[in-house]
Short mmCIF file of C-alpha atoms in Angstrom, two decimals:
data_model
loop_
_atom_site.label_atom_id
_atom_site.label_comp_id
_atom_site.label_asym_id
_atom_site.label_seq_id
_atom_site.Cartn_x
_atom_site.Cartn_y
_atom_site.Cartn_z
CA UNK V 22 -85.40 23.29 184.76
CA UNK V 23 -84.26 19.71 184.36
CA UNK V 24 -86.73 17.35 184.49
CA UNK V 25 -87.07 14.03 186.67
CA UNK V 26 -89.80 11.77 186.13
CA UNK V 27 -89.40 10.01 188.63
CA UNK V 28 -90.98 12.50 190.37
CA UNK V 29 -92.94 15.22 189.02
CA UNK V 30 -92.80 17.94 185.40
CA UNK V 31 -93.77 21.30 186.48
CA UNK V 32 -95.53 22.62 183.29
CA UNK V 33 -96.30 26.69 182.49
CA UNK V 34 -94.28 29.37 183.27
CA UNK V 35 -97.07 31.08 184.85
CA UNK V 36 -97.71 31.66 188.74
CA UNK V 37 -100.67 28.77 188.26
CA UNK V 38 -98.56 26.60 186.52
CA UNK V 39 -99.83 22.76 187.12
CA UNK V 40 -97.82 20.01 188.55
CA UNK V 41 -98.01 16.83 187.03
CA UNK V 42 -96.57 13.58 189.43
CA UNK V 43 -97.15 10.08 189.52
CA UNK V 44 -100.28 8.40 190.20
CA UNK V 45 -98.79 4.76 190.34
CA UNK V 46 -96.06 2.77 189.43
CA UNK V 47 -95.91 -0.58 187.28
CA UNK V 48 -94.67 -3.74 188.91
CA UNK V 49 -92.99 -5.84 186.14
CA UNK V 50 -90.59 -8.79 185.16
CA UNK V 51 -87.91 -6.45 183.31
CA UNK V 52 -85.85 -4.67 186.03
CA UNK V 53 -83.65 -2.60 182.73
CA UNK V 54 -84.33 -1.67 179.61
CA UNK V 55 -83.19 -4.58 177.61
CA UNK V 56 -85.15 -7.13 176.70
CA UNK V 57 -88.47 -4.93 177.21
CA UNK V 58 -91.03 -5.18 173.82
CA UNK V 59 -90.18 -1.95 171.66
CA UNK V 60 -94.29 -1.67 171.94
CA UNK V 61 -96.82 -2.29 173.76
CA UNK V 62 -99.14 -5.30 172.59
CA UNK V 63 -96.31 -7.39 170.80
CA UNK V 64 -95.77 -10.03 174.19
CA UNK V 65 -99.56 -9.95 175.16
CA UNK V 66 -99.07 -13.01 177.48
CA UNK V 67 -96.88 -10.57 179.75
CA UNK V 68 -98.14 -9.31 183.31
CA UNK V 69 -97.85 -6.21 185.23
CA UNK V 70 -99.20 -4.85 187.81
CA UNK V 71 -100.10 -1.12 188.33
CA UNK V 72 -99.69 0.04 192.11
CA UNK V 73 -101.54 3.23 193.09
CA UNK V 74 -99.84 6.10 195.11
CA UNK V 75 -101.20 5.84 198.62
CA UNK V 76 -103.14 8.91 197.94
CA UNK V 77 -105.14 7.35 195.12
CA UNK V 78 -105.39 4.20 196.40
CA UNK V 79 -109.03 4.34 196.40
CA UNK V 80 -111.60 2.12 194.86
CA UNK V 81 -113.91 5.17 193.78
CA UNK V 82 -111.50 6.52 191.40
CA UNK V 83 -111.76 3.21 189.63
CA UNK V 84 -115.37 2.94 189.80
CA UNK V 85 -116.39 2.08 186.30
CA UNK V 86 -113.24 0.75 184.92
CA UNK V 87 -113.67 -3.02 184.86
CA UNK V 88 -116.46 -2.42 181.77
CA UNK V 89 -113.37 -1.57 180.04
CA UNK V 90 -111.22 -4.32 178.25
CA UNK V 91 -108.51 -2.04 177.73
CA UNK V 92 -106.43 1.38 179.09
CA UNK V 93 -104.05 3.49 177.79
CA UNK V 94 -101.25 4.57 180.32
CA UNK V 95 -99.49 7.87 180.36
CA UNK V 96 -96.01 7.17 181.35
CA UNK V 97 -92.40 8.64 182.06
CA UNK V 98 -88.98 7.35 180.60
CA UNK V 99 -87.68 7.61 184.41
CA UNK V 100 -83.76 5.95 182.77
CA UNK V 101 -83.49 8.60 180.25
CA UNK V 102 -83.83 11.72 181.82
CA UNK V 103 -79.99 12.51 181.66
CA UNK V 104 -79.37 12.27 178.09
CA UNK V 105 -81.58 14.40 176.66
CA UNK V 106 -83.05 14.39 173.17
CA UNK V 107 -82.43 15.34 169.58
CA UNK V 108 -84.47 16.01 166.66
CA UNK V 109 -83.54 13.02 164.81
CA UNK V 110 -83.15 9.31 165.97
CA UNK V 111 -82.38 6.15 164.44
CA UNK V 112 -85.25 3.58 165.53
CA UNK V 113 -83.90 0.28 166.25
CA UNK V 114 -86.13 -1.69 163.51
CA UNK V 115 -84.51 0.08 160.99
CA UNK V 116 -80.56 -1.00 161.77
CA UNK V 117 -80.13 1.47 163.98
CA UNK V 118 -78.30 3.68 160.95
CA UNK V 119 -81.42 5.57 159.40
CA UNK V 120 -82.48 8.59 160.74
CA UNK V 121 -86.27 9.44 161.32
CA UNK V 122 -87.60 12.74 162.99
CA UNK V 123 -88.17 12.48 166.39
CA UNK V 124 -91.94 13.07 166.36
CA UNK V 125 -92.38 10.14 163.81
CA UNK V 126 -90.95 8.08 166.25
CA UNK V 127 -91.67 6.10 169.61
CA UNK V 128 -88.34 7.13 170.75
CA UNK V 129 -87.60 7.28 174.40
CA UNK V 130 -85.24 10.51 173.91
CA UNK V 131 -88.00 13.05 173.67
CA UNK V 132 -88.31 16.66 174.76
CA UNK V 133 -90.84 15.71 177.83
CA UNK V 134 -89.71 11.81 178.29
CA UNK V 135 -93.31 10.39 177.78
CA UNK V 136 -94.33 7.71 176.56
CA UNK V 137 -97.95 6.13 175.71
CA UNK V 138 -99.21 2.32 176.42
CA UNK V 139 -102.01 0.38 175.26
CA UNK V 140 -102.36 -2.59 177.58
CA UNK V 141 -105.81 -5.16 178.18
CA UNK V 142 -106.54 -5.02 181.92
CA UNK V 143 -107.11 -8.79 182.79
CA UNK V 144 -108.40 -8.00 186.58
CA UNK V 145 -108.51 -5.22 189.09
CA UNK V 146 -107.78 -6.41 192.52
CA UNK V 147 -108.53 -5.12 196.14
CA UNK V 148 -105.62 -5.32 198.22
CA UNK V 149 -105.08 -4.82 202.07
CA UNK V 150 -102.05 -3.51 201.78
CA UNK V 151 -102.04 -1.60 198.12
CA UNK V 152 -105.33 -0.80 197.49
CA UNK V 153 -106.87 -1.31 193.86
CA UNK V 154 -104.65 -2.89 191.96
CA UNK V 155 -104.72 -3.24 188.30
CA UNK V 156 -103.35 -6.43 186.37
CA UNK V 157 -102.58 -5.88 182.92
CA UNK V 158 -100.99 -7.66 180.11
CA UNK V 159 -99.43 -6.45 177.13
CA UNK V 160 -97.26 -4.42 178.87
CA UNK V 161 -93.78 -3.08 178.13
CA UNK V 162 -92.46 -0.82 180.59
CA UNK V 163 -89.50 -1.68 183.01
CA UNK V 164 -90.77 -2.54 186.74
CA UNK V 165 -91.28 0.49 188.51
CA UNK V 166 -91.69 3.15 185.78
CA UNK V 167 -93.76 6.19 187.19
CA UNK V 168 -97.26 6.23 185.47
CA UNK V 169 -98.70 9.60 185.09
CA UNK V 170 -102.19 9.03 183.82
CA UNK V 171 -104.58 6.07 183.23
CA UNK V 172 -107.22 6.76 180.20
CA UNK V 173 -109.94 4.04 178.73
CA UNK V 174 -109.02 2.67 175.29
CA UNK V 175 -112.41 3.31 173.16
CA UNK V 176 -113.33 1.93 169.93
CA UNK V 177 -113.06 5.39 168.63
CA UNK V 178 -109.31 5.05 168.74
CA UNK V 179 -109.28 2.38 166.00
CA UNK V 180 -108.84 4.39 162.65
CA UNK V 181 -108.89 1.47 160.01
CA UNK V 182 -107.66 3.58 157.68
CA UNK V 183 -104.38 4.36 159.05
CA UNK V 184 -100.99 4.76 157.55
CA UNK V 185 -98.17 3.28 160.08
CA UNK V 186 -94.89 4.80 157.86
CA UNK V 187 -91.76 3.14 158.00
CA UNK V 188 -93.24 0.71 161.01
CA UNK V 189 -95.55 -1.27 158.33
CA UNK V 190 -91.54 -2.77 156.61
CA UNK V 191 -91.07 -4.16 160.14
CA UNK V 192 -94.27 -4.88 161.66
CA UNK V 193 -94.95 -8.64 161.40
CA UNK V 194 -91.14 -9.46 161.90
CA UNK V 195 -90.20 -12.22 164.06
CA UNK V 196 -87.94 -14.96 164.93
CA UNK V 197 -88.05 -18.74 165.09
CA UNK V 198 -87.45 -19.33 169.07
CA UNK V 199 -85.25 -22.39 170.11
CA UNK V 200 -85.58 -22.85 173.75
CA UNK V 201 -84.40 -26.45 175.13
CA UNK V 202 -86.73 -27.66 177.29
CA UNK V 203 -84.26 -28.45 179.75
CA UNK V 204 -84.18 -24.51 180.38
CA UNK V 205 -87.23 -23.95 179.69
CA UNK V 206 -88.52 -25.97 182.69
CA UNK V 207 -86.48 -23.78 184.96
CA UNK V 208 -88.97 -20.64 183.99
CA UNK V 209 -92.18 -20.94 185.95
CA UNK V 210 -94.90 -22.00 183.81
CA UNK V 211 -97.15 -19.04 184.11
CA UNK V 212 -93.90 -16.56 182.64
CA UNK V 213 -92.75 -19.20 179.73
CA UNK V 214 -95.16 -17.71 176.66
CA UNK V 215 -93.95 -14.30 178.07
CA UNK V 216 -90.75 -14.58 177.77
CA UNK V 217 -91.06 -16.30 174.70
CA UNK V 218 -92.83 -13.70 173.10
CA UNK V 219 -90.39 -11.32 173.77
CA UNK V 220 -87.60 -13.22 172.37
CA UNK V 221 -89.08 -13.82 169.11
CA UNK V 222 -89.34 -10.26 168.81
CA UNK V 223 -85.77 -10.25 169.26
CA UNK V 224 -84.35 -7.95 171.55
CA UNK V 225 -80.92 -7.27 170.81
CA UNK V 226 -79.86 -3.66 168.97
CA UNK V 227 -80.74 -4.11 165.42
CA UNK V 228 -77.75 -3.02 164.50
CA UNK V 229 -76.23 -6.51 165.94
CA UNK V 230 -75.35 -8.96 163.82
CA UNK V 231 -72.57 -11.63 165.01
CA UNK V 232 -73.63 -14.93 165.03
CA UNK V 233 -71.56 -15.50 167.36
CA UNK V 234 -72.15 -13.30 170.46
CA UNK V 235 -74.36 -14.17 173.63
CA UNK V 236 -76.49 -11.76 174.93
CA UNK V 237 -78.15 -11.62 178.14
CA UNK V 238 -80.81 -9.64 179.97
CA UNK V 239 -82.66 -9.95 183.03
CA UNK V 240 -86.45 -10.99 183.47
CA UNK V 241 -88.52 -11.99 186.80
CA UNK V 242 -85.79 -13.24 188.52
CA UNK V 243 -83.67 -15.00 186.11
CA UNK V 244 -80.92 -14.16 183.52
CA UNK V 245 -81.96 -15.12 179.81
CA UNK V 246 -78.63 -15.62 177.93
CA UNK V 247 -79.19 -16.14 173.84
CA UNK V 248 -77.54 -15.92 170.45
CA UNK V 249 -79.08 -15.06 167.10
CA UNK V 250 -78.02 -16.51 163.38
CA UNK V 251 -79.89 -15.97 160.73
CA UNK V 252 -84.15 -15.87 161.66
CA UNK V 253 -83.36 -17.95 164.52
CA UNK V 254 -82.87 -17.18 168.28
CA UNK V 255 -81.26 -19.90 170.51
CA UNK V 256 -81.95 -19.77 173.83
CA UNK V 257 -77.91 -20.68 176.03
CA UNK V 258 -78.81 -20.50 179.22
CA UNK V 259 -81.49 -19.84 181.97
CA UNK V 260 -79.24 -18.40 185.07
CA UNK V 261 -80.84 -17.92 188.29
CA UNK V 262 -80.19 -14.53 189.34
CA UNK V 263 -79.63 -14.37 193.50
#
């Protein structure tokens, strides 16, 4: 059966089989997939909202939450269910050339197209409208991605003994960030360590290298155009998007 996640996965093959369908949806600045941290944690000054399902959009299935400082979300890649997957990839940190196996991998293109979040809530709001509402930060999932399942983050989770593979030859990379002020004022204050955040993590295809080229990608409601040489990331042009 193919699978839309969007929607819901129908799991089992038995007569009781379970559905499995969203519960919510996160509200976020990245409307596509570029420019989005490859994990969650790396922009922590980014903030999303998660908006409830009208059928859960009550406060009781919450209660207890806020003594939490952090969740773990259960999520679908909703823009890759049409390509499939494959039991090798080439993760971008790596040049895009190396293949790993699939399961050693964050990779989007997996067999059931979910992934797995650990974001710091930063307040749960009542709205009139929506319900509970849950403000996170730390995020990075494109606005609107169907969220599955919400979980508390326990200190159990923390293994200080773990091995991260290949991810510990990439993990504290980053790049120097040259953002004019003159476009930087044009991002409202509250989004500008955000964003920057997210560019120093660079977010072109590692396999990029021209000095040369300007690359672009959407966030909140602007177009951030940039070029990378060497360690450093130059920030073109801040287009307002109509």
């Amino acid at each position: 059966m193919k699978q839309d996640t969007t929607t819901e996965y129908i799991t089992g093959v038995n007569p009781g089989h379970r559905i499995i369908k969203p519960i919510a949806h996160i509200h976020s600045d990245f409307p596509s997939k570029f420019g989005i941290p490859r994990q969650s944690g790396l922009a922590a000054s980014l903030r999303s909202r998660i908006i409830f399902e009208k059928e859960f959009r009550n406060a009781d299935a919450l209660r207890g939450l806020s003594d939490f400082s952090h969740i773990w979300l259960i999520w679908g890649f909703s823009e890759n269910t049409e390509r499939g997957w494959s039991l090798t990839v080439r993760p971008p940190r790596l040049g895009g050339n190396t293949r790993m196996g699939v399961f050693s991998t964050r990779s989007p293109f997996r067999p059931n197209g979910l992934g797995l979040s650990s974001v710091k809530i930063e307040e749960i709001r009542e709205s009139s409208d929506e319900g509970p509402v849950i403000i996170i930060s730390g995020g990075d999932l494109m606005d609107k991605t169907p969220i599955y399942d919400i979980k508390p983050y326990i200190s159990h989770d923390i293994h200080e003994d773990a091995r991260c593979g290949f991810q510990e030859e990439t993990r504290n990379y980053r790049l120097q960030v040259n953002f004019p002020r003159r476009l930087l004022l044009r991002i409202p204050e509250n989004l500008r360590q955000g964003l920057l955040e997210v560019l120093s993590q660079d977010p072109r295809p590692s396999y990029h290298h021209d000095p040369e080229r300007i690359y672009g990608f959407p966030f909140d409601r602007f177009d951030v155009r940039f070029k990378v040489e060497k360690d450093t990331l130059t920030v073109t042009d801040i287009v307002t998007v109509p």
